[in-house]
Amino acid sequence: MNETYRCWAEIDRSALRHNAKVVRERTGSAELLAIVKANAYGHGMVGIAEMLANDAQLFGVANLEEASTLRKTLSHPIIILGPAIPEERSAIAKRGFIASVSTLEEAQAFDRAAGDQALAINFVVDTGMGRMGTPESDAPDVFKKVAALSNIQIHSISTHLPVSNEDADYTRDELSRFAKLVKQFRAEVPGDYKVHVLPSAGVLAFSDPSFDIVRAGIMLYGISPLPEFQKLLKPVMTWKTRIGLVRDLPKGSSVSYGRTFITPREMRVATLSAGYADGYPRHLSNRDTTVLVHGKRCSLLGRVTMDLMMIDVSEIVEVKPGDEVVLMGRQDDEEISAGELAERAGTIIWEIITRIGSRVRRVYV
C-alpha cells in the first residue's frame, strides 16, 4: 500500500486462487462459471475477474450494466443471470452476452432483437426457486419451441437451488428431478449445450454429479454457506479502518445518537473513520459487537453513525489516531468473520459483504 486510506478492504490474491483450486478439486472437469455480480460480492468485480481470468471459463453477472463494465476488461463469455428488461435486449444481442431466458415470449423477443446474428441464451427452469425460469412441468415443451427459433442458440440449461444450504433432502430430490429433465431435453433436442445448477453450497455438498458447469460464488471469496466446509476455504477480504480520534470520557458521558450508551466509568473512547455509509450495518449497534485493535477485541459503543463510530479502547496500551482497526477479518490471533457480523446484525453473510460501499477502497495484496 502506497496510500493511506480511512476505510479499505484488502483483497488477498493467494486466498482467491486457493479457493478457486478447491472448486476445481471438488468438480473435476466441469467448467467454472465465476460469479462476480454485486461487485464480486463486495470484493471488486473487475479486480477479481482479472485475477480469475486463468481459472474461470465464464463469468456471471446480474445485469447488462455489470456485463458491459466487465467486457471492457475481459473477453471471456459472460452470462447475465437476471432477466433483461425489454429495453436492454438489443444491447445484449449486439454485445454478444449470454442472456438468461425464462419464457417463450422472452426468447421470441430476443430472437427479433438478434436480427440476423445468433444470440446465445441460458434457458432457465424453475424447479423450486420461484424467482425466474419456466416451470418444470412446462419446460420440455417450451424448450423445444425456444430451440426452434432461427436466431436463438442454446448455450446452456440451468436451474437454481433455493435450500442447498438448508434442506439436503429437498435439494437431492430437486437435483434428481432436474437431471431427468436434462435427459429428456437432450433426447428431444440434441445439441452441444451445457448444463449448470450447482452454486457454492452445491459444489461443497452435492457435487456428484457436477454437470458441465458450476456456478461458484461466495465460496470463491472464502466464505462457506455450510459451516462444516469453512476449513477448506480462506477468506479473501479483510475490512479495515483507522482510528481518527482518541478521547478520555468521564463517567456518565453519552455516546452517539439517541444516547443509547452511557459510560459506566471513565473510559478511553476511539472514534473510527467508518460508518453505515461505508456499509457497516447500523443494526450492529448495541449488540455486543466488537472490532480488532492491536489484536484485541474492542466493543462498539452506541449507535453506528453515517461516517463514524465509537469503540472502547480503555484496555489497549498506546492506542493512537491512525492505528489500523479490523472490522472484519483476522488481526494477530483474533478473527471477526463475516458470519459473526451477520449473526449479530440479524442478517445473512451475503448482505454483509455485498453492502460494503463504493468509497471503501479495494486494495489487492
Coordinates of C-alpha atoms in Angstrom, one line a residue:
M1 CA 0.0 0.0 0.0
N2 CA 1.5 3.3 -1.1
E3 CA -1.5 5.4 0.1
T4 CA -3.2 5.9 3.4
Y5 CA -6.9 5.1 3.5
R6 CA -9.6 5.9 6.0
C7 CA -11.6 2.7 5.3
W8 CA -10.5 0.0 2.9
A9 CA -10.8 -3.7 2.1
E10 CA -7.6 -5.8 1.5
I11 CA -8.2 -8.5 -1.1
D12 CA -5.9 -11.5 -0.8
R13 CA -4.9 -12.8 -4.2
S14 CA -3.4 -16.0 -2.9
A15 CA -6.6 -16.8 -0.9
L16 CA -8.7 -16.3 -4.0
R17 CA -6.5 -18.7 -6.0
H18 CA -6.7 -21.2 -3.2
N19 CA -10.5 -21.1 -3.2
A20 CA -10.6 -21.5 -7.0
K21 CA -8.4 -24.6 -6.6
V22 CA -10.9 -26.0 -4.1
V23 CA -13.7 -25.6 -6.6
R24 CA -11.6 -27.4 -9.2
E25 CA -10.7 -30.3 -6.9
R26 CA -14.4 -30.8 -6.0
T27 CA -15.8 -30.6 -9.5
G28 CA -13.2 -32.2 -11.8
S29 CA -13.6 -31.3 -15.4
A30 CA -16.7 -29.0 -15.0
E31 CA -16.2 -25.5 -16.3
L32 CA -16.0 -22.7 -13.7
L33 CA -18.6 -20.0 -14.0
A34 CA -17.2 -17.4 -11.6
I35 CA -20.0 -15.3 -10.1
V36 CA -18.8 -11.7 -9.9
K37 CA -22.2 -9.9 -9.7
A38 CA -22.8 -7.3 -7.0
N39 CA -19.2 -6.0 -7.4
A40 CA -17.9 -9.6 -6.9
Y41 CA -19.8 -9.9 -3.6
G42 CA -18.3 -6.6 -2.5
H43 CA -14.7 -7.6 -3.4
G44 CA -14.4 -5.5 -6.6
M45 CA -15.7 -7.0 -9.8
V46 CA -13.0 -6.0 -12.3
G47 CA -10.1 -6.8 -10.0
I48 CA -11.5 -10.2 -9.0
A49 CA -12.3 -11.1 -12.6
E50 CA -8.8 -10.2 -13.7
M51 CA -7.3 -12.4 -11.0
L52 CA -9.6 -15.3 -12.0
A53 CA -9.0 -15.0 -15.7
N54 CA -6.9 -18.1 -15.9
D55 CA -9.1 -20.2 -13.6
A56 CA -12.6 -19.4 -14.9
Q57 CA -14.1 -20.3 -18.3
L58 CA -17.1 -18.0 -17.9
F59 CA -18.2 -15.1 -15.7
G60 CA -21.7 -14.5 -14.3
V61 CA -23.2 -11.1 -13.6
A62 CA -26.6 -9.8 -12.6
N63 CA -27.4 -7.4 -15.4
L64 CA -26.4 -5.6 -18.6
E65 CA -24.6 -2.8 -16.8
E66 CA -22.3 -5.2 -14.9
A67 CA -21.7 -7.2 -18.1
S68 CA -20.7 -4.1 -20.1
T69 CA -18.3 -3.0 -17.4
L70 CA -16.7 -6.4 -17.3
R71 CA -16.4 -6.6 -21.1
K72 CA -14.0 -3.7 -21.1
T73 CA -11.5 -5.9 -19.3
L74 CA -12.2 -9.5 -20.3
S75 CA -13.1 -11.4 -23.5
H76 CA -14.5 -14.4 -21.6
P77 CA -18.1 -15.5 -22.2
I78 CA -20.4 -13.5 -19.8
I79 CA -23.7 -14.8 -18.7
I80 CA -26.3 -12.3 -17.5
L81 CA -28.0 -14.3 -14.8
G82 CA -31.0 -12.0 -14.2
P83 CA -33.9 -11.3 -16.6
A84 CA -33.4 -8.5 -19.0
I85 CA -35.9 -5.6 -19.2
P86 CA -37.2 -5.1 -22.8
E87 CA -35.1 -2.0 -23.5
E88 CA -31.9 -4.0 -22.8
R89 CA -32.4 -6.9 -25.2
S90 CA -30.9 -5.3 -28.4
A91 CA -27.8 -4.2 -26.5
I92 CA -27.4 -7.7 -25.0
A93 CA -27.7 -9.2 -28.5
K94 CA -25.3 -6.7 -30.1
R95 CA -22.6 -7.1 -27.5
G96 CA -22.7 -10.9 -27.5
F97 CA -23.6 -11.5 -23.9
I98 CA -25.4 -14.7 -22.9
A99 CA -29.0 -13.9 -21.9
S100 CA -31.0 -15.9 -19.3
V101 CA -34.4 -16.7 -20.6
S102 CA -37.4 -18.0 -18.7
T103 CA -40.3 -17.8 -21.1
L104 CA -41.1 -18.3 -24.8
E105 CA -42.1 -14.7 -25.0
E106 CA -38.7 -13.6 -23.8
A107 CA -37.0 -15.9 -26.3
Q108 CA -39.1 -14.6 -29.2
A109 CA -38.3 -11.0 -28.2
F110 CA -34.6 -11.8 -28.2
D111 CA -34.9 -13.7 -31.5
R112 CA -36.3 -10.4 -33.0
A113 CA -33.6 -8.3 -31.3
A114 CA -30.8 -10.5 -32.7
G115 CA -31.5 -9.7 -36.3
D116 CA -29.5 -12.0 -38.5
Q117 CA -26.9 -13.0 -35.9
A118 CA -27.2 -15.9 -33.5
L119 CA -27.8 -15.0 -29.9
A120 CA -26.7 -17.4 -27.2
I121 CA -29.1 -17.9 -24.3
N122 CA -29.2 -19.7 -21.0
F123 CA -32.6 -21.4 -20.7
V124 CA -33.7 -21.3 -17.1
V125 CA -36.0 -23.9 -15.5
D126 CA -37.8 -23.3 -12.2
T127 CA -37.5 -26.3 -10.0
G128 CA -38.4 -24.6 -6.8
M129 CA -36.8 -21.2 -6.5
G130 CA -39.9 -19.3 -7.9
R131 CA -37.8 -16.3 -9.0
M132 CA -37.4 -17.0 -12.7
G133 CA -37.5 -19.9 -15.1
T134 CA -40.1 -22.0 -16.9
P135 CA -42.0 -24.2 -14.5
E136 CA -40.5 -27.7 -14.8
S137 CA -43.8 -29.2 -15.9
D138 CA -43.9 -26.9 -18.9
A139 CA -40.2 -26.8 -19.6
P140 CA -39.8 -29.6 -22.2
D141 CA -42.5 -28.1 -24.5
V142 CA -41.3 -24.6 -24.0
F143 CA -37.6 -25.6 -24.6
K144 CA -38.4 -27.2 -27.9
K145 CA -40.1 -24.1 -29.1
V146 CA -37.3 -21.8 -27.9
A147 CA -34.7 -24.0 -29.5
A148 CA -36.5 -23.9 -32.8
L149 CA -36.2 -20.1 -33.1
S150 CA -34.0 -19.2 -36.0
N151 CA -31.7 -16.7 -34.3
I152 CA -31.5 -18.4 -30.9
Q153 CA -28.6 -20.6 -29.9
I154 CA -28.9 -22.6 -26.7
H155 CA -25.7 -22.1 -24.8
S156 CA -26.9 -23.8 -21.6
I157 CA -29.8 -25.0 -19.4
S158 CA -29.9 -24.1 -15.7
T159 CA -31.9 -24.1 -12.6
H160 CA -31.4 -22.7 -9.1
L161 CA -31.3 -24.5 -5.7
P162 CA -33.3 -22.5 -3.1
V163 CA -32.3 -24.5 0.0
S164 CA -28.9 -26.1 -0.8
N165 CA -27.5 -24.7 2.5
E166 CA -30.7 -25.5 4.5
D167 CA -32.5 -28.7 3.3
A168 CA -30.4 -31.5 1.9
D169 CA -33.3 -33.9 1.3
Y170 CA -35.2 -31.3 -0.8
T171 CA -32.0 -30.4 -2.7
R172 CA -31.2 -34.0 -3.6
D173 CA -34.8 -34.5 -4.8
E174 CA -34.6 -31.3 -6.8
L175 CA -31.3 -32.3 -8.4
S176 CA -32.8 -35.7 -9.3
R177 CA -35.8 -34.1 -11.0
F178 CA -33.6 -31.7 -12.9
A179 CA -31.3 -34.5 -14.1
K180 CA -34.4 -36.3 -15.5
L181 CA -35.5 -33.1 -17.3
V182 CA -32.0 -32.7 -18.8
K183 CA -32.1 -36.2 -20.1
Q184 CA -35.4 -35.5 -21.7
F185 CA -34.2 -32.3 -23.2
R186 CA -31.1 -33.9 -24.7
A187 CA -33.2 -36.7 -26.2
E188 CA -35.8 -34.4 -27.8
V189 CA -33.5 -31.5 -28.7
P190 CA -30.0 -32.8 -29.4
G191 CA -27.2 -30.3 -29.2
D192 CA -23.9 -29.3 -27.6
Y193 CA -25.5 -27.1 -25.0
K194 CA -24.2 -27.3 -21.4
V195 CA -25.9 -27.7 -18.0
H196 CA -25.3 -25.8 -14.8
V197 CA -27.0 -25.9 -11.4
L198 CA -24.6 -26.1 -8.6
P199 CA -23.9 -22.9 -6.5
S200 CA -21.3 -22.8 -3.8
A201 CA -23.3 -25.0 -1.4
G202 CA -23.9 -27.4 -4.2
V203 CA -20.2 -27.5 -5.1
L204 CA -19.4 -28.3 -1.5
A205 CA -22.1 -30.8 -0.6
F206 CA -23.8 -32.0 -3.8
S207 CA -21.2 -32.2 -6.4
D208 CA -21.9 -35.7 -7.7
P209 CA -22.8 -35.0 -10.5
S210 CA -21.3 -31.6 -11.2
F211 CA -23.0 -31.3 -14.6
D212 CA -21.0 -29.3 -17.2
I213 CA -20.6 -26.0 -15.5
V214 CA -20.6 -25.0 -11.8
R215 CA -21.6 -21.5 -10.6
A216 CA -19.1 -20.7 -7.8
G217 CA -19.9 -17.5 -5.9
I218 CA -19.4 -16.9 -2.2
M219 CA -17.0 -19.8 -1.8
L220 CA -14.6 -18.2 -4.2
Y221 CA -14.4 -15.4 -1.6
G222 CA -13.5 -17.8 1.1
I223 CA -16.9 -18.0 2.9
S224 CA -18.7 -21.3 3.1
P225 CA -22.5 -21.3 3.1
L226 CA -22.2 -24.6 5.0
P227 CA -20.1 -24.1 8.2
E228 CA -18.8 -27.6 8.2
F229 CA -16.8 -26.8 5.0
Q230 CA -15.3 -23.5 6.1
K231 CA -12.0 -25.1 7.0
L232 CA -11.4 -25.8 3.3
L233 CA -11.5 -22.1 2.3
K234 CA -9.5 -19.0 3.0
P235 CA -11.4 -15.6 3.5
V236 CA -10.3 -13.2 0.8
M237 CA -11.2 -9.9 2.4
T238 CA -10.0 -8.1 5.4
W239 CA -12.1 -4.9 6.0
K240 CA -10.2 -2.2 7.8
T241 CA -10.5 1.4 9.0
R242 CA -8.4 3.7 11.1
I243 CA -8.8 5.5 14.4
G244 CA -9.5 9.1 13.8
L245 CA -9.6 10.3 17.4
V246 CA -8.9 9.1 20.9
R247 CA -10.5 10.8 23.9
D248 CA -11.0 10.1 27.6
L249 CA -14.6 10.4 28.6
P250 CA -15.7 10.8 32.3
K251 CA -18.3 8.5 33.9
G252 CA -21.9 9.4 32.8
S253 CA -21.0 10.6 29.3
S254 CA -23.4 9.8 26.5
V255 CA -22.1 8.2 23.2
S256 CA -23.7 8.7 19.8
Y257 CA -27.2 9.4 18.6
G258 CA -30.0 8.5 20.9
R259 CA -27.7 8.4 24.0
T260 CA -28.2 4.6 24.0
F261 CA -24.8 4.2 25.7
I262 CA -23.8 6.0 28.8
T263 CA -20.2 5.4 30.1
P264 CA -20.4 3.4 33.4
R265 CA -17.0 4.6 34.4
E266 CA -14.2 6.8 33.0
M267 CA -13.4 5.3 29.5
R268 CA -11.0 5.8 26.7
V269 CA -13.0 6.0 23.5
A270 CA -11.8 5.9 20.0
T271 CA -13.7 7.3 17.0
L272 CA -13.3 5.2 13.9
S273 CA -13.3 6.5 10.3
A274 CA -16.1 4.3 9.1
G275 CA -19.9 4.1 9.4
Y276 CA -23.0 2.9 7.7
A277 CA -22.3 4.9 4.6
D278 CA -19.3 2.6 4.1
G279 CA -21.6 -0.4 4.5
Y280 CA -21.0 -1.2 8.2
P281 CA -24.5 -2.3 9.3
R282 CA -26.3 0.1 11.7
H283 CA -28.0 -3.0 13.1
L284 CA -24.7 -3.9 14.8
S285 CA -25.3 -1.0 17.2
N286 CA -25.7 -2.1 20.9
R287 CA -25.4 -5.8 20.1
D288 CA -22.1 -6.7 21.8
T289 CA -20.3 -6.1 18.5
T290 CA -16.5 -5.8 18.6
V291 CA -13.7 -4.8 16.3
L292 CA -10.0 -5.6 16.5
V293 CA -7.3 -3.1 17.6
H294 CA -3.8 -4.3 18.2
G295 CA -5.0 -7.8 18.0
K296 CA -7.6 -7.4 20.8
R297 CA -11.4 -7.2 20.7
C298 CA -12.8 -3.7 21.5
S299 CA -16.6 -3.1 22.0
L300 CA -18.6 -0.9 19.7
L301 CA -20.3 1.8 21.8
G302 CA -23.7 3.3 21.0
R303 CA -25.1 3.6 17.5
V304 CA -23.2 3.4 14.3
T305 CA -23.4 6.8 12.5
M306 CA -23.1 7.6 8.8
D307 CA -19.4 8.2 8.7
L308 CA -18.0 7.4 12.2
M309 CA -18.5 5.0 15.1
M310 CA -17.0 4.8 18.6
I311 CA -15.3 1.9 20.4
D312 CA -13.9 1.3 23.9
V313 CA -10.1 1.2 23.8
S314 CA -9.6 1.5 27.6
E315 CA -7.6 -1.7 27.7
I316 CA -5.4 -1.0 24.7
V317 CA -1.9 0.3 25.5
E318 CA -0.6 3.2 23.5
V319 CA -3.6 3.4 21.2
K320 CA -3.4 6.5 18.9
P321 CA -5.0 8.1 15.9
G322 CA -4.1 6.5 12.6
D323 CA -3.9 2.9 14.1
E324 CA -5.4 0.2 12.0
V325 CA -8.7 -1.3 13.1
V326 CA -10.1 -4.6 11.6
L327 CA -13.9 -4.5 11.1
M328 CA -13.9 -8.0 9.5
G329 CA -11.1 -10.4 9.2
R330 CA -8.0 -11.5 11.2
Q331 CA -5.6 -9.5 13.2
D332 CA -2.9 -11.4 15.1
D333 CA -4.6 -14.4 16.7
E334 CA -8.2 -12.9 16.7
E335 CA -10.7 -13.0 13.9
I336 CA -14.1 -11.4 13.3
S337 CA -15.8 -13.4 10.5
A338 CA -18.5 -12.2 8.1
G339 CA -20.6 -14.9 9.8
E340 CA -20.2 -13.3 13.2
L341 CA -21.2 -9.9 11.9
A342 CA -24.2 -11.4 10.1
E343 CA -25.4 -13.2 13.2
R344 CA -25.1 -10.1 15.4
A345 CA -26.8 -7.9 12.7
G346 CA -29.7 -10.4 12.2
T347 CA -29.0 -10.9 8.5
I348 CA -27.1 -13.2 6.2
I349 CA -23.4 -13.2 5.2
W350 CA -24.2 -12.3 1.6
E351 CA -25.7 -9.0 2.7
I352 CA -22.8 -8.1 5.0
I353 CA -20.2 -8.3 2.2
T354 CA -22.3 -7.0 -0.7
R355 CA -23.3 -3.9 1.1
I356 CA -19.7 -2.7 1.6
G357 CA -19.8 0.7 -0.1
S358 CA -18.0 2.2 -3.1
R359 CA -16.0 4.6 -1.0
V360 CA -14.3 1.7 0.7
R361 CA -11.2 1.3 -1.4
R362 CA -10.4 -2.3 -2.6
V363 CA -6.7 -2.9 -2.3
Y364 CA -5.3 -6.1 -3.8
V365 CA -2.4 -7.7 -1.8

